[in-house]
PDB file of C-alpha atoms and ligand atoms in Angstrom:
ATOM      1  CA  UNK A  16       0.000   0.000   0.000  1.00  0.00           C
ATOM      2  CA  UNK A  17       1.915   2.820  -1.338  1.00  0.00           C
ATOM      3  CA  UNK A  18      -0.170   5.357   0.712  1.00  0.00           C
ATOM      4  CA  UNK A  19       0.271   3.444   4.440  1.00  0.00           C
ATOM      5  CA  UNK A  20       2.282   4.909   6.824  1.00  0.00           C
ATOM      6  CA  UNK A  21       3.406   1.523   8.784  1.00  0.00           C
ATOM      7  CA  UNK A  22       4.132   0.138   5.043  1.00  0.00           C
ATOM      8  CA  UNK A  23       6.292   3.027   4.731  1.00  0.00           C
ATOM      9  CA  UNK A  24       8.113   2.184   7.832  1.00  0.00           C
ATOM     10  CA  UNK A  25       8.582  -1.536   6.399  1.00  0.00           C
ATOM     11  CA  UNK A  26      10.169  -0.071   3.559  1.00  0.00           C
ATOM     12  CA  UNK A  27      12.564   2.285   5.381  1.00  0.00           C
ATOM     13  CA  UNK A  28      10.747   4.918   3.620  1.00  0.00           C
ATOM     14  CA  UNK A  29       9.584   6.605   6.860  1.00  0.00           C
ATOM     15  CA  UNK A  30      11.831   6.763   9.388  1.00  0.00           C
ATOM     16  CA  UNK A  31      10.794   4.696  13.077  1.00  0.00           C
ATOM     17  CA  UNK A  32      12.605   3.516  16.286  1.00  0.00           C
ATOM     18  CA  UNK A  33      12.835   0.031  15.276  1.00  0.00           C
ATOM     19  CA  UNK A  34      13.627  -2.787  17.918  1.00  0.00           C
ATOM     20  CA  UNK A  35      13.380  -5.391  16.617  1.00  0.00           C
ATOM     21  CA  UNK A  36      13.064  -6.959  12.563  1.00  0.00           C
ATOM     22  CA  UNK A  37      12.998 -10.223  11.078  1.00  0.00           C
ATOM     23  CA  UNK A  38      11.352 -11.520   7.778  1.00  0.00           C
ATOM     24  CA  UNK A  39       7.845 -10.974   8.555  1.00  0.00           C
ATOM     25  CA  UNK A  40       7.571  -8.214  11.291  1.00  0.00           C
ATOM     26  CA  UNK A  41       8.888  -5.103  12.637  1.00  0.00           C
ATOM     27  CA  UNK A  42       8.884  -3.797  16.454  1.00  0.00           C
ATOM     28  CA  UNK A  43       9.109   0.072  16.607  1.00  0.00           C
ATOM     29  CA  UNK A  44       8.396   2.991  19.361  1.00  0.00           C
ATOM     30  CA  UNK A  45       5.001   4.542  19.308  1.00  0.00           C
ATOM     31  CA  UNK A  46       5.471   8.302  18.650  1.00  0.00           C
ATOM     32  CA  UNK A  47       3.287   9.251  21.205  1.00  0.00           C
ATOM     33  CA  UNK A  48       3.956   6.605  23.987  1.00  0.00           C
ATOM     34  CA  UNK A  49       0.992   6.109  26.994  1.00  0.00           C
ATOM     35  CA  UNK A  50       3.376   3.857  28.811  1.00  0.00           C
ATOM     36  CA  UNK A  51       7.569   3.842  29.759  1.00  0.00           C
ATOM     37  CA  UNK A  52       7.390   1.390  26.925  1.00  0.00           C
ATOM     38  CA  UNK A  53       5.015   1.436  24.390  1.00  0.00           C
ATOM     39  CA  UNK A  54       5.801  -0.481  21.231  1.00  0.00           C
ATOM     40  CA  UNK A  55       4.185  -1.167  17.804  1.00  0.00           C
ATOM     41  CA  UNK A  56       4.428  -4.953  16.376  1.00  0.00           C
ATOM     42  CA  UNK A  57       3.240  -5.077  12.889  1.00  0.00           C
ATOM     43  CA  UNK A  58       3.602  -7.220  10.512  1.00  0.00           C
ATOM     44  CA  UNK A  59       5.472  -6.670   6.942  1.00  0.00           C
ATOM     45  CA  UNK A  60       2.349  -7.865   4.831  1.00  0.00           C
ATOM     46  CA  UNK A  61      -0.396  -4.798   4.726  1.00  0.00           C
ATOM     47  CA  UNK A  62      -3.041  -6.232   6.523  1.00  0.00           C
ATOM     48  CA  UNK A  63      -5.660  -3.767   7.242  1.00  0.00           C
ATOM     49  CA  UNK A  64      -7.063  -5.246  11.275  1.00  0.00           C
ATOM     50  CA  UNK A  65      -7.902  -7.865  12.709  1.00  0.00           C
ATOM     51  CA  UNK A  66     -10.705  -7.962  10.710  1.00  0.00           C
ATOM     52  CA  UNK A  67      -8.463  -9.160   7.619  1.00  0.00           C
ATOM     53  CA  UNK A  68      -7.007 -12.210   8.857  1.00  0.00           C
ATOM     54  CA  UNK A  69      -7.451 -14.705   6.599  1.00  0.00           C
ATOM     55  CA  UNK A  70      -6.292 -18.598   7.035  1.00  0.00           C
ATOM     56  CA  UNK A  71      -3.909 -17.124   3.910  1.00  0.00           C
ATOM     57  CA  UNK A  72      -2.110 -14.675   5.991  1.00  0.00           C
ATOM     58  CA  UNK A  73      -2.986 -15.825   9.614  1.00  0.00           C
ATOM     59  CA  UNK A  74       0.233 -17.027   9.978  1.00  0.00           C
ATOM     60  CA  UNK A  75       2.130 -13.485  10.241  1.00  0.00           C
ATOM     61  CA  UNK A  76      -0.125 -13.226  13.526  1.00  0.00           C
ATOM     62  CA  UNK A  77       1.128 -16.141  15.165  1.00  0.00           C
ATOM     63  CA  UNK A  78       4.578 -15.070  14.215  1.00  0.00           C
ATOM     64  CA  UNK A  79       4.257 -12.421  15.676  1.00  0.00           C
ATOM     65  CA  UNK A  80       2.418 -13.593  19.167  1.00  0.00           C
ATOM     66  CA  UNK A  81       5.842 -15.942  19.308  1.00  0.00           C
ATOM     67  CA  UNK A  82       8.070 -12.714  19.218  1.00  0.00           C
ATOM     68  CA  UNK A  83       6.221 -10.090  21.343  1.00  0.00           C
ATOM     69  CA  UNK A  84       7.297 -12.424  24.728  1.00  0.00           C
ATOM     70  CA  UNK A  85      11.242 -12.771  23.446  1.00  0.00           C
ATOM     71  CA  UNK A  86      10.810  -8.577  22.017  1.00  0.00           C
ATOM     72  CA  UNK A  87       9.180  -7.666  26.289  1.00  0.00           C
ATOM     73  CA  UNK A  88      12.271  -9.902  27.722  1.00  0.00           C
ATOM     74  CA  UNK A  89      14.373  -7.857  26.144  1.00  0.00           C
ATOM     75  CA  UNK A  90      12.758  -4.396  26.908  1.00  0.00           C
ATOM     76  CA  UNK A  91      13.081  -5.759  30.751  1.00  0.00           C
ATOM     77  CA  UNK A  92       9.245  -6.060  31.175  1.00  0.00           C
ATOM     78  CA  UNK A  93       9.522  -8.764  33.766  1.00  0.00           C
ATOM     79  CA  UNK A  94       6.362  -7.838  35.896  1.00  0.00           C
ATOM     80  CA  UNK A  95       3.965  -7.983  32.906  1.00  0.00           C
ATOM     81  CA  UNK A  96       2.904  -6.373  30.036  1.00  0.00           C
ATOM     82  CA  UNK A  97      -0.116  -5.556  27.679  1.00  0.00           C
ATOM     83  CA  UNK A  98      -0.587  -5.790  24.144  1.00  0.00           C
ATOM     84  CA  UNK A  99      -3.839  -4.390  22.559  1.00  0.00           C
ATOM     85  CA  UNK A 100      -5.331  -3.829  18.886  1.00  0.00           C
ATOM     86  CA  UNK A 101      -7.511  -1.621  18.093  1.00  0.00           C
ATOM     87  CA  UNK A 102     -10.400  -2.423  15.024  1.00  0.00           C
ATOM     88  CA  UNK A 103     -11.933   0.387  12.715  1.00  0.00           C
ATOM     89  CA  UNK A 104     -13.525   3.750  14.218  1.00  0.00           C
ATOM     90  CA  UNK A 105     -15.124   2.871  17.026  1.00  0.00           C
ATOM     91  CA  UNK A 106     -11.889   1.232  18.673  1.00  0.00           C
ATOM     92  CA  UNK A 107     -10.556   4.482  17.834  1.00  0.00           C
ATOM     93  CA  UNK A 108      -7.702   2.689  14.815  1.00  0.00           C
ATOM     94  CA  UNK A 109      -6.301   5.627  13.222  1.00  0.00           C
ATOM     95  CA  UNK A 110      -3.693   3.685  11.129  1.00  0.00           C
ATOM     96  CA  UNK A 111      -4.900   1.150   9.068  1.00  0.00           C
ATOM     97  CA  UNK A 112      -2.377  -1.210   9.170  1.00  0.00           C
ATOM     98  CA  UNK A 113      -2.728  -3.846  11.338  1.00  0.00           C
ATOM     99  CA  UNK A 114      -0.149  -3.262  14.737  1.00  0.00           C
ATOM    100  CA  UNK A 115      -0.181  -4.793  18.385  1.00  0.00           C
ATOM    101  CA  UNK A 116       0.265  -1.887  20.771  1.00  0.00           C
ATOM    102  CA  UNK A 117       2.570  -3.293  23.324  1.00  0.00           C
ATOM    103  CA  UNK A 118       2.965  -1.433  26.582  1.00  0.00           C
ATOM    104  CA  UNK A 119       5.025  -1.625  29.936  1.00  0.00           C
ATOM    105  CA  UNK A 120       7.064  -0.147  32.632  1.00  0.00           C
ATOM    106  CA  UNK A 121       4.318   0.135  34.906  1.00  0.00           C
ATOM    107  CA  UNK A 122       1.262  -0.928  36.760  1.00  0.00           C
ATOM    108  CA  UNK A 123      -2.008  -0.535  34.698  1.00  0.00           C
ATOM    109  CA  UNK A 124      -5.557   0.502  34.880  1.00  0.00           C
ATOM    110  CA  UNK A 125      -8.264  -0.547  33.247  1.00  0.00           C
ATOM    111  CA  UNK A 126     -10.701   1.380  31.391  1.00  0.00           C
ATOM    112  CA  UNK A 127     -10.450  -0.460  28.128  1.00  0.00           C
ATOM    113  CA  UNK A 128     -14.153   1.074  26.762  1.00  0.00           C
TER     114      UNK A 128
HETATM  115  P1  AMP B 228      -4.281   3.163  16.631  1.00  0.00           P
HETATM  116  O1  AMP B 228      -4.955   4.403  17.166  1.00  0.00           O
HETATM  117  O2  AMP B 228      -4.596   1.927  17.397  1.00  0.00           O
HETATM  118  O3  AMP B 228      -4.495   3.022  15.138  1.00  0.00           O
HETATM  119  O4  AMP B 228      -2.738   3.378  16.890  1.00  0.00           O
HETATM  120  C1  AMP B 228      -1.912   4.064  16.007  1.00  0.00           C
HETATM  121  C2  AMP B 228      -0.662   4.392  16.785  1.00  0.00           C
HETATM  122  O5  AMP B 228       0.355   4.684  15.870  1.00  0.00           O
HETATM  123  C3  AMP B 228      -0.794   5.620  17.698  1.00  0.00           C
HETATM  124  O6  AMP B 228      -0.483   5.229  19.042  1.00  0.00           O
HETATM  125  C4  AMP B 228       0.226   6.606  17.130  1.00  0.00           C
HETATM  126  O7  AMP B 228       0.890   7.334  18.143  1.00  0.00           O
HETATM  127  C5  AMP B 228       1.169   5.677  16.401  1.00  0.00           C
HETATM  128  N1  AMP B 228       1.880   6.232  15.253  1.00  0.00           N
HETATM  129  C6  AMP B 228       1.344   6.861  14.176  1.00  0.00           C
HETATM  130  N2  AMP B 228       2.315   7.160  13.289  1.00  0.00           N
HETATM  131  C7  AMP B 228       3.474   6.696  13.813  1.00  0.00           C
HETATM  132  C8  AMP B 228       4.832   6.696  13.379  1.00  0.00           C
HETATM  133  N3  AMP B 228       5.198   7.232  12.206  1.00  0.00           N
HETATM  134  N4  AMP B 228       5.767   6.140  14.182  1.00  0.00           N
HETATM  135  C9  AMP B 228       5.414   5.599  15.376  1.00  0.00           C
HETATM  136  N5  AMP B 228       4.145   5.563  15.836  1.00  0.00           N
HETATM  137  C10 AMP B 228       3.208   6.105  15.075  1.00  0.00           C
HETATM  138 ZN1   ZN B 229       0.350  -0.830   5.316  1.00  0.00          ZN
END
């Protein structure tokens, strides 16, 4: 998607706080972190949400659910950690690009709605 900002980002075009890469997803700083750490996981592929995972490209998703743990041990998070996505308008997703907001450094609330 020539237009996406997170595809941009994939393709260096944009620059980010990447880290972590491999072949099918990038890790990189939210610009406007809500927590000490507060990371974006998305993967490579444009996928628009959650709501366009396919068995085709479901894959990428478990991929990336196997690196967000070995990504958090690395960032130090050893007293927990959140990771949320957000769907179309109502979830408030302002990029469409499908990314895992991962967030630690401290204790949470909860007011998810
Ligand atoms: P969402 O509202 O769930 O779509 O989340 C989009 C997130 O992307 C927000 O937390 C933004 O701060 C973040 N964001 C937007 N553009 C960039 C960028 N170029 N680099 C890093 N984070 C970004
Ligand atoms: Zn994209």
């Amino acid at each position: 998607m020539s237009d996406c900002v997170f595809c941009k980002i994939v393709a260096g075009e944009n620059p980010s706080a990447k880290v972590y890469e491999d072949e099918v997803c990038v890790a990189f700083k939210d610009l406007e972190p809500k927590a000490p750490v507060h990371l974006l996981v998305i993967p490579k592929v444009h996928i628009q949400s959650v709501d366009a995972v396919t068995p085709e490209n479901s894959g990428v998703v478990g991929h990336i659910f196997e690196v967000i743990p070995k990504i958090m041990a690395e960032q130090g998070a050893k007293t927990g950690y959140r990771v949320i996505t957000n769907i179309g308008p109502d979830a408030g997703q302002t990029v469409p690009h499908l990314h895992f907001h991962v967030l630690a450094g401290q204790e949470m609330g909860w007011t998810p709605a």
